[in-house]
Tab-separated table of C-alpha atoms in Angstrom:
chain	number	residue	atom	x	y	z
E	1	UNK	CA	-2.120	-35.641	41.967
E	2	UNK	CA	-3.257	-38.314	44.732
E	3	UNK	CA	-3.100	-37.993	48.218
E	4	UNK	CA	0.072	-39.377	49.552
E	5	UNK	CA	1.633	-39.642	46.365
E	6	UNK	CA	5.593	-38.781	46.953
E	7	UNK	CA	6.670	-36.367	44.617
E	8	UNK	CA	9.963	-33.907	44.401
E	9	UNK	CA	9.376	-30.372	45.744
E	10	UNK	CA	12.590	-28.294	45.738
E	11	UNK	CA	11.588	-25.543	46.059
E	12	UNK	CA	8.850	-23.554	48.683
E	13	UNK	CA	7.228	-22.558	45.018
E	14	UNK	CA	6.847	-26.823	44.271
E	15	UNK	CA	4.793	-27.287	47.339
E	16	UNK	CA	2.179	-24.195	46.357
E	17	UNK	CA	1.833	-25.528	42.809
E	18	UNK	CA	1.325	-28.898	43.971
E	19	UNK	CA	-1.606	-28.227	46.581
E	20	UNK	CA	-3.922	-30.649	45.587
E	21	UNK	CA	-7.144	-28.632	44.217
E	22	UNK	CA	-9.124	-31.323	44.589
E	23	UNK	CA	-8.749	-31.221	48.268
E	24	UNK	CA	-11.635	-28.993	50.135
E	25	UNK	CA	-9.211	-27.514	52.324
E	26	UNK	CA	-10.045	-24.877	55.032
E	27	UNK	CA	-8.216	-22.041	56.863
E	28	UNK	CA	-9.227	-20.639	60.472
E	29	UNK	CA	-7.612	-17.287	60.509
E	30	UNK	CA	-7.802	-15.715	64.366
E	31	UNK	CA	-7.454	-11.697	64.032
E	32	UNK	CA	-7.220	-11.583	60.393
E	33	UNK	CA	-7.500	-7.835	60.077
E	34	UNK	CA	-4.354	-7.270	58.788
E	35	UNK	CA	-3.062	-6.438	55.637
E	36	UNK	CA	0.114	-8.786	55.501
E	37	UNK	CA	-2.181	-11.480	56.198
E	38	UNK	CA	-4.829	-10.744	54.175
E	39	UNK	CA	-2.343	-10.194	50.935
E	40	UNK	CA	-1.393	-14.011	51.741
E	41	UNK	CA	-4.559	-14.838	51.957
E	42	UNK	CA	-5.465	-12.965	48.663
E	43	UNK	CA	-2.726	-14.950	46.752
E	44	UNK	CA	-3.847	-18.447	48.056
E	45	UNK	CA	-7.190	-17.197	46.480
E	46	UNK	CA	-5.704	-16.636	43.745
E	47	UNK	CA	-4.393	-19.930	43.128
E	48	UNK	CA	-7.399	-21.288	44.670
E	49	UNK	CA	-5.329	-23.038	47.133
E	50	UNK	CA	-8.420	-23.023	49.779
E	51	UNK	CA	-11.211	-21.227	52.196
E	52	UNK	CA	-10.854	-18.959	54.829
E	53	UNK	CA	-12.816	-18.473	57.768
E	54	UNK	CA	-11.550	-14.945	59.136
E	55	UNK	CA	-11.981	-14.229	62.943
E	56	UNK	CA	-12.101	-10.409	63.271
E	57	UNK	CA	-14.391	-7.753	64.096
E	58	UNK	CA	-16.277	-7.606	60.751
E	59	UNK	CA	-16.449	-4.054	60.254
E	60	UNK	CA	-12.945	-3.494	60.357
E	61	UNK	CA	-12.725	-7.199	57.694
E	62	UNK	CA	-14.916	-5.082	55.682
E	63	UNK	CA	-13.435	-1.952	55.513
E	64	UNK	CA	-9.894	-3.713	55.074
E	65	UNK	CA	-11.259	-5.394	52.186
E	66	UNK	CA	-13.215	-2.676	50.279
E	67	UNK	CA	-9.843	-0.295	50.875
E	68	UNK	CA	-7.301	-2.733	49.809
E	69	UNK	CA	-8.590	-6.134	48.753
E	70	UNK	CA	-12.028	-4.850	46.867
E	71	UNK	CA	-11.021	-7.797	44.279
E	72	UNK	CA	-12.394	-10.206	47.703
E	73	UNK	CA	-15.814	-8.746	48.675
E	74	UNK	CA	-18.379	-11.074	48.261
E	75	UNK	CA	-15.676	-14.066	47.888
E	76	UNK	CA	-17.482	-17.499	47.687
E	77	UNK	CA	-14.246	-18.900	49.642
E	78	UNK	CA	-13.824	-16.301	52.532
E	79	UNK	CA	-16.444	-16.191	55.155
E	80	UNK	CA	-16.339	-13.579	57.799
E	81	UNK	CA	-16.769	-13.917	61.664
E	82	UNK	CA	-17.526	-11.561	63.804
E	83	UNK	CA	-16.013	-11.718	67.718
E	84	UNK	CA	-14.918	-9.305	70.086
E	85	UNK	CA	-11.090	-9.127	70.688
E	86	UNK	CA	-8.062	-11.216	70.108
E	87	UNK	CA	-9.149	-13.924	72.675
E	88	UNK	CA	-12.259	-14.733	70.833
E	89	UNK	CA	-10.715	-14.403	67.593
E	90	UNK	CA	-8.293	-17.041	68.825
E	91	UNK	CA	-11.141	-19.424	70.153
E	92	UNK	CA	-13.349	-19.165	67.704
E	93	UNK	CA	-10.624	-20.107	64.948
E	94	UNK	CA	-9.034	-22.856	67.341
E	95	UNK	CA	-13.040	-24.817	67.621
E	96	UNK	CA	-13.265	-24.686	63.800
E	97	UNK	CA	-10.129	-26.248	64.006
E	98	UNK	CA	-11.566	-28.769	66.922
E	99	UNK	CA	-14.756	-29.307	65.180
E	100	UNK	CA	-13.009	-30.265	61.978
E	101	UNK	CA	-14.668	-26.904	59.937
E	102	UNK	CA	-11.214	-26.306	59.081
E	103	UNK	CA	-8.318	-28.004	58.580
E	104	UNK	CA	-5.445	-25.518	59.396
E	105	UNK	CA	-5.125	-22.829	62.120
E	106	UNK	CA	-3.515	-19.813	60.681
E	107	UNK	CA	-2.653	-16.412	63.050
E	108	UNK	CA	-3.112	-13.385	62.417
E	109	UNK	CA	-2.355	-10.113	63.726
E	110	UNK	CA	-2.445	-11.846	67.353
E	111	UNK	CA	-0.182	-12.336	70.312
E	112	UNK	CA	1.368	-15.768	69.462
E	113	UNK	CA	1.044	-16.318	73.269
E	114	UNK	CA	-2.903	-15.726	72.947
E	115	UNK	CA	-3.336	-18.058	70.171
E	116	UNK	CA	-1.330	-21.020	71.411
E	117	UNK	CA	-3.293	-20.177	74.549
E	118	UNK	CA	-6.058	-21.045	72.747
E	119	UNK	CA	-4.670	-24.155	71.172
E	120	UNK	CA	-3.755	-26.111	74.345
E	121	UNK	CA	-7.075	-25.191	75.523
E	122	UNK	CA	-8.054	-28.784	77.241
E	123	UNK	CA	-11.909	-28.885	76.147
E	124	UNK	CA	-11.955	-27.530	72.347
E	125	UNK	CA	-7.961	-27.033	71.521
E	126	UNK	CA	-5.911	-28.919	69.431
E	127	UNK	CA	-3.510	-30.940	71.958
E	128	UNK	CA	-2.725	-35.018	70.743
E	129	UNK	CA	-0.105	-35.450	73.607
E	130	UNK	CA	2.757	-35.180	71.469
E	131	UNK	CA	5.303	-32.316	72.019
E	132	UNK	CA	4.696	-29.292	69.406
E	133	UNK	CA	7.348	-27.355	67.807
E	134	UNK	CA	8.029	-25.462	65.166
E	135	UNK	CA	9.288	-26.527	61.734
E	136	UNK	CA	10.611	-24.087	59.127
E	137	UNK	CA	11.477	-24.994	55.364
E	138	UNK	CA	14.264	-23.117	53.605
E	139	UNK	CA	14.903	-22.675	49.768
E	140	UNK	CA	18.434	-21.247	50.085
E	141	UNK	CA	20.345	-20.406	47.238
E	142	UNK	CA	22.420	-22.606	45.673
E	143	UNK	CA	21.205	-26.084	47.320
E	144	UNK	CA	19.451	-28.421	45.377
E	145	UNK	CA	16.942	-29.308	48.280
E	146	UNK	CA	14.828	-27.623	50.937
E	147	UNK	CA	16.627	-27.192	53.797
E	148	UNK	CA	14.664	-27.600	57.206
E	149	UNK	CA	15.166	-26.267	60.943
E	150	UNK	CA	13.450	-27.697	63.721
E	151	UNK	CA	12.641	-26.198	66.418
E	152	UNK	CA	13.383	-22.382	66.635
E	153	UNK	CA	10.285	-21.029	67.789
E	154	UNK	CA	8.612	-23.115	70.282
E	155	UNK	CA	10.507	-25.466	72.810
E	156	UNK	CA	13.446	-23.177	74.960
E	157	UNK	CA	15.872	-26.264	75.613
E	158	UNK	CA	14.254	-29.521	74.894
E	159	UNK	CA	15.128	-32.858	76.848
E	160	UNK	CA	16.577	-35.808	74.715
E	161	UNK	CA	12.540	-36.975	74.486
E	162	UNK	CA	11.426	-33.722	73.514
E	163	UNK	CA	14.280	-33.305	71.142
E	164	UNK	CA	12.835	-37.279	69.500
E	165	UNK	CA	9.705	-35.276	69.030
E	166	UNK	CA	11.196	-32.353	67.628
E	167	UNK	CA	12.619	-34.932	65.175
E	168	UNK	CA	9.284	-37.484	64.422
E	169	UNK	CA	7.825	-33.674	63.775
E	170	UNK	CA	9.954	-32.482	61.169
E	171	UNK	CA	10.010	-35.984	59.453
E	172	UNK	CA	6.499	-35.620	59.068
E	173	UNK	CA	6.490	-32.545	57.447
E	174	UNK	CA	9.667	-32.997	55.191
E	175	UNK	CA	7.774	-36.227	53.957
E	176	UNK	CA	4.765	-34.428	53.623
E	177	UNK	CA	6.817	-31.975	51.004
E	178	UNK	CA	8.412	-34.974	48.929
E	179	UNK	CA	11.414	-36.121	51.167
E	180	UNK	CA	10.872	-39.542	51.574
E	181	UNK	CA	13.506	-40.975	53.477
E	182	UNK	CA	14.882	-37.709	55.402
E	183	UNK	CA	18.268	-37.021	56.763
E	184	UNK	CA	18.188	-35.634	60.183
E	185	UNK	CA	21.511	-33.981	61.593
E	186	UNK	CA	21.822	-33.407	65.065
E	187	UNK	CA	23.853	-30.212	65.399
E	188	UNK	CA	26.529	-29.487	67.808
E	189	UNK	CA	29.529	-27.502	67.951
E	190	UNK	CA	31.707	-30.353	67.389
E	191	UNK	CA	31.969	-33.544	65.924
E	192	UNK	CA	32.446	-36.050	68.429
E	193	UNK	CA	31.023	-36.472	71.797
E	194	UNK	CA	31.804	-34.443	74.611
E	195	UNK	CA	30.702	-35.022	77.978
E	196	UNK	CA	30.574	-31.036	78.733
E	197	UNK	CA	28.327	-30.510	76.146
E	198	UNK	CA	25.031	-32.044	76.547
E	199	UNK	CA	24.339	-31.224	72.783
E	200	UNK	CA	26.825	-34.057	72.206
E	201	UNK	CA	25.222	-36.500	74.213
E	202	UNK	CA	21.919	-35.934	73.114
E	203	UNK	CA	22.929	-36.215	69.211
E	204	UNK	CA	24.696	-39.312	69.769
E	205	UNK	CA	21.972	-40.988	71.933
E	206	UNK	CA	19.243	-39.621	69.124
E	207	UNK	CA	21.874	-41.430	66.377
E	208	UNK	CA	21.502	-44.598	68.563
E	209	UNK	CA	17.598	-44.508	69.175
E	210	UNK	CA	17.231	-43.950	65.138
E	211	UNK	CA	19.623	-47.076	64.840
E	212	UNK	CA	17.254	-49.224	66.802
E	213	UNK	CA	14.359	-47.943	65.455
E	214	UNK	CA	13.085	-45.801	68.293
E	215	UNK	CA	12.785	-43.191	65.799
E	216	UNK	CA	11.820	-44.069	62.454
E	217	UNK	CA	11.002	-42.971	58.528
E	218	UNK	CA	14.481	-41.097	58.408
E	219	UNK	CA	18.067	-41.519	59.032
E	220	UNK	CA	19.433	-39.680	62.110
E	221	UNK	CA	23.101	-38.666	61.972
E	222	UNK	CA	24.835	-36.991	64.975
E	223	UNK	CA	26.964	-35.028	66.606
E	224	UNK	CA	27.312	-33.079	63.332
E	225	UNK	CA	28.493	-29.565	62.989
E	226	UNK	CA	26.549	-27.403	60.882
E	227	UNK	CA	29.414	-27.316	57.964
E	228	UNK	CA	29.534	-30.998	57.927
E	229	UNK	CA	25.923	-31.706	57.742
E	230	UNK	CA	25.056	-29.417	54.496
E	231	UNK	CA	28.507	-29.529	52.860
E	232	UNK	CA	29.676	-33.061	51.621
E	233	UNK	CA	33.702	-31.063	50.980
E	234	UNK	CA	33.793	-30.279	54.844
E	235	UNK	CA	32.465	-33.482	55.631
E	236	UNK	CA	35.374	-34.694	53.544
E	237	UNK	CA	37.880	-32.434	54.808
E	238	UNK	CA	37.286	-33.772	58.611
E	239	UNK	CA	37.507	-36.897	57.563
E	240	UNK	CA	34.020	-37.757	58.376
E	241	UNK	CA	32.407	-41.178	57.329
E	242	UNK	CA	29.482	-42.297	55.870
E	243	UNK	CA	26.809	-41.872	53.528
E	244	UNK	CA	25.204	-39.001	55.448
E	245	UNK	CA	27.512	-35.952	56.137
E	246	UNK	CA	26.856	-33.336	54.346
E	247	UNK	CA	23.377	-34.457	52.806
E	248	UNK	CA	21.605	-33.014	55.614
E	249	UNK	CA	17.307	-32.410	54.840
E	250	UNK	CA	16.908	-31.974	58.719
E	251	UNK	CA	19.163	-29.711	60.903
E	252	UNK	CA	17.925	-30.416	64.592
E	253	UNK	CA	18.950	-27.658	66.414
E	254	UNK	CA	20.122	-27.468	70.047
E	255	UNK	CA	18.148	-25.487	72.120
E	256	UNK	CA	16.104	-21.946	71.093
E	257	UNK	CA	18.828	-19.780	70.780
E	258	UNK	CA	20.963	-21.267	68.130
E	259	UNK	CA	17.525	-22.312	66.270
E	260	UNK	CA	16.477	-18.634	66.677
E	261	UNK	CA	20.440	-17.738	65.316
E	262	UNK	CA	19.936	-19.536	62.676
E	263	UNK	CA	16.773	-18.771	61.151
E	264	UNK	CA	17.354	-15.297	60.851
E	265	UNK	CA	20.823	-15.864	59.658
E	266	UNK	CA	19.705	-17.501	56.719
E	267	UNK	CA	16.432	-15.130	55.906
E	268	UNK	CA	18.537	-11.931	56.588
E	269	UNK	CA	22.285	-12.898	55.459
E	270	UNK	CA	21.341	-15.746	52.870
E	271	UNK	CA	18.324	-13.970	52.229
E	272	UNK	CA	16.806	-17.179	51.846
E	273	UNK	CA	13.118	-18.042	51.476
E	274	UNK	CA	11.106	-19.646	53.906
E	275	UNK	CA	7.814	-21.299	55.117
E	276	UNK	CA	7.582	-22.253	58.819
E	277	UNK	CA	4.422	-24.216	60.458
E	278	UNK	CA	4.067	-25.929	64.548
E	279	UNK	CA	3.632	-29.434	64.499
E	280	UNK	CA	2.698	-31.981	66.588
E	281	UNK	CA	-1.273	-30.694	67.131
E	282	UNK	CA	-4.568	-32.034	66.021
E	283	UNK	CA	-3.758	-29.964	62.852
E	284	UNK	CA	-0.939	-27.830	61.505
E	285	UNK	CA	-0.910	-24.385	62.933
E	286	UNK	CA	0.301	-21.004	60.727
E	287	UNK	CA	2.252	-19.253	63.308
E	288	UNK	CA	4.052	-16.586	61.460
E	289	UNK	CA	6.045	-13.016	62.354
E	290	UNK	CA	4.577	-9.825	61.710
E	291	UNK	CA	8.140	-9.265	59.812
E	292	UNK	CA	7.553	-11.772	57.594
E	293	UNK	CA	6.520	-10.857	54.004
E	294	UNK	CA	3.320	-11.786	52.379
E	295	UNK	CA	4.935	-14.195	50.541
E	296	UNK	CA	6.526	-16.236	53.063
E	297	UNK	CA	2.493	-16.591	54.427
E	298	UNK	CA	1.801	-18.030	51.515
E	299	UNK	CA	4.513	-20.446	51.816
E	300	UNK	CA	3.914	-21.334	55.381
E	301	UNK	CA	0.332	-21.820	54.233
E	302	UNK	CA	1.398	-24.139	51.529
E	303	UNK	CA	3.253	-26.400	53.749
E	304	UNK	CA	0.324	-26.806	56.199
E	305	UNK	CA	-1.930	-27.383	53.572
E	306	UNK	CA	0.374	-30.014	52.450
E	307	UNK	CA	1.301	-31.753	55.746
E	308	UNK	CA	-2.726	-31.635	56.792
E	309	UNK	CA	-3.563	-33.857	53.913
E	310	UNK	CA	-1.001	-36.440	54.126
């Protein structure tokens, strides 16, 4: 496959199978001595998906490996770093980053607030002047398409600029996975705007600044309520217009807590799949929970790799 060919991913699985091998792509793993993350790591080995430079004290890498991974001693892709405490870990892996050694910052079993501490750092971190947020993809049952969520794990309640960013963020990465032309609903509770409701105002002036091309490479649709962005009956039902409701790729969220709501409704009621990266830095950043499985790593993994090569 070429770089920046545009291909069909449907599923989180598509976008691991169609890393490009060809790529030398890198990891920087800060605090990697944890099992969770080093099983993700082990399966991207596997598929030969990249390298890893692990941040860690190195006798505890070691042991970790020999006990549970003895499959990676000696790995000609993993390279092991030896620094004292989560601050270095996080500094070290952010300058690889910086210095262009790697090509994706992943965390590992690290504050998150350490880490992005780390990344905003103003001599070596990863800052472009853009707004960073976080980006999941969703493979939920039953939908022919990732589904993605921007942003419910970074900004708390974003301003209608911040909220453009969110969007020119998640449009990067949904292209990155296949999505060419994205559709980008701006969620509310209702349909129409309502000047008590500022999540209104803000879809309908986001609607108007994709209109005249303030935000571009996707079509923004909005106020939408959830039901009428992913399902083309309720769309139909409302009586809503147009060539958009219901086909939804991108559901901007309102603030935190609703993007928070709905995240883990979907992984824990849906029990959908997911893959979730911050974008918006020098290069795309793993930040992951320490509840989330081994495979969803992997698949968080896979879309950096993918969005840091396109």
């Amino acid at each position: 496959m070429k770089k920046n060919e545009v291909i069909d991913m449907t599923t989180l699985q598509n976008i691991v199978d169609e890393i490009d091998l060809q790529d030398e792509h890198a990891v920087a793993v800060a605090a990697a001595a944890d099992h969770a993350v080093m099983e993700a790591i082990s399966l991207a080995l596997d598929q030969n998906l990249a390298s890893f430079h692990l941040y860690d004290d190195e006798a505890t890498l070691k042991q970790l490996i020999a006990a549970d991974f003895p499959h990676l001693k000696g790995h000609p892709k993993l390279a092991l770093h030896h620094v004292n405490g989560p601050q270095q870990a996080a500094k070290e892996a952010v300058r690889a980053v910086f210095m262009n050694d790697a090509s994706v910052l992943m965390k590992g079993h690290i504050p998150t607030a350490t880490l992005m501490k780390a990344a905003l750092n103003a001599d070596y971190g990863l800052r472009t002047g853009s707004v960073l947020s976080h980006v999941a993809a969703f493979e939920v049952e039953g939908y022919d398409r990732l589904i993605f969520v921007a942003d419910a794990g970074m900004n708390l309640e974003p301003s209608l600029q911040e909220k453009a960013q969110i969007i020119r963020n998640a449009v990067q990465v949904a292209r990155a996975t296949g999505v060419e032309l994205p559709v980008v609903a701006a969620l509310a509770a209702v349909e129409v705007v309502n000047p008590a409701m500022q999540a209104t105002l803000d879809a309908a002036a986001l609607t108007a600044m994709n209109k005249r091309g303030q935000i571009t490479d996707c079509v923004v649709d909005g106020p939408l309520a959830l039901d009428n962005a992913i399902s083309v009956e309720a769309a139909k039902h409302k009586r809503i217009e147009g060539d958009t409701a219901g086909h939804a790729d991108i559901l901007l969220v309102p603030n935190i807590e609703a993007g928070n709501i709905l995240y883990k409704s979907l992984v824990y009621f849906s029990k959908a799949k997911v893959g979730g990266i911050i974008a918006g830095a020098k290069a795309p950043i793993v930040l992951t929970s320490r509840a989330d499985s081994s495979e969803s790593k992997l698949f968080s993994l896979a879309l950096a790799l993918r969005s840091a090569t396109l």
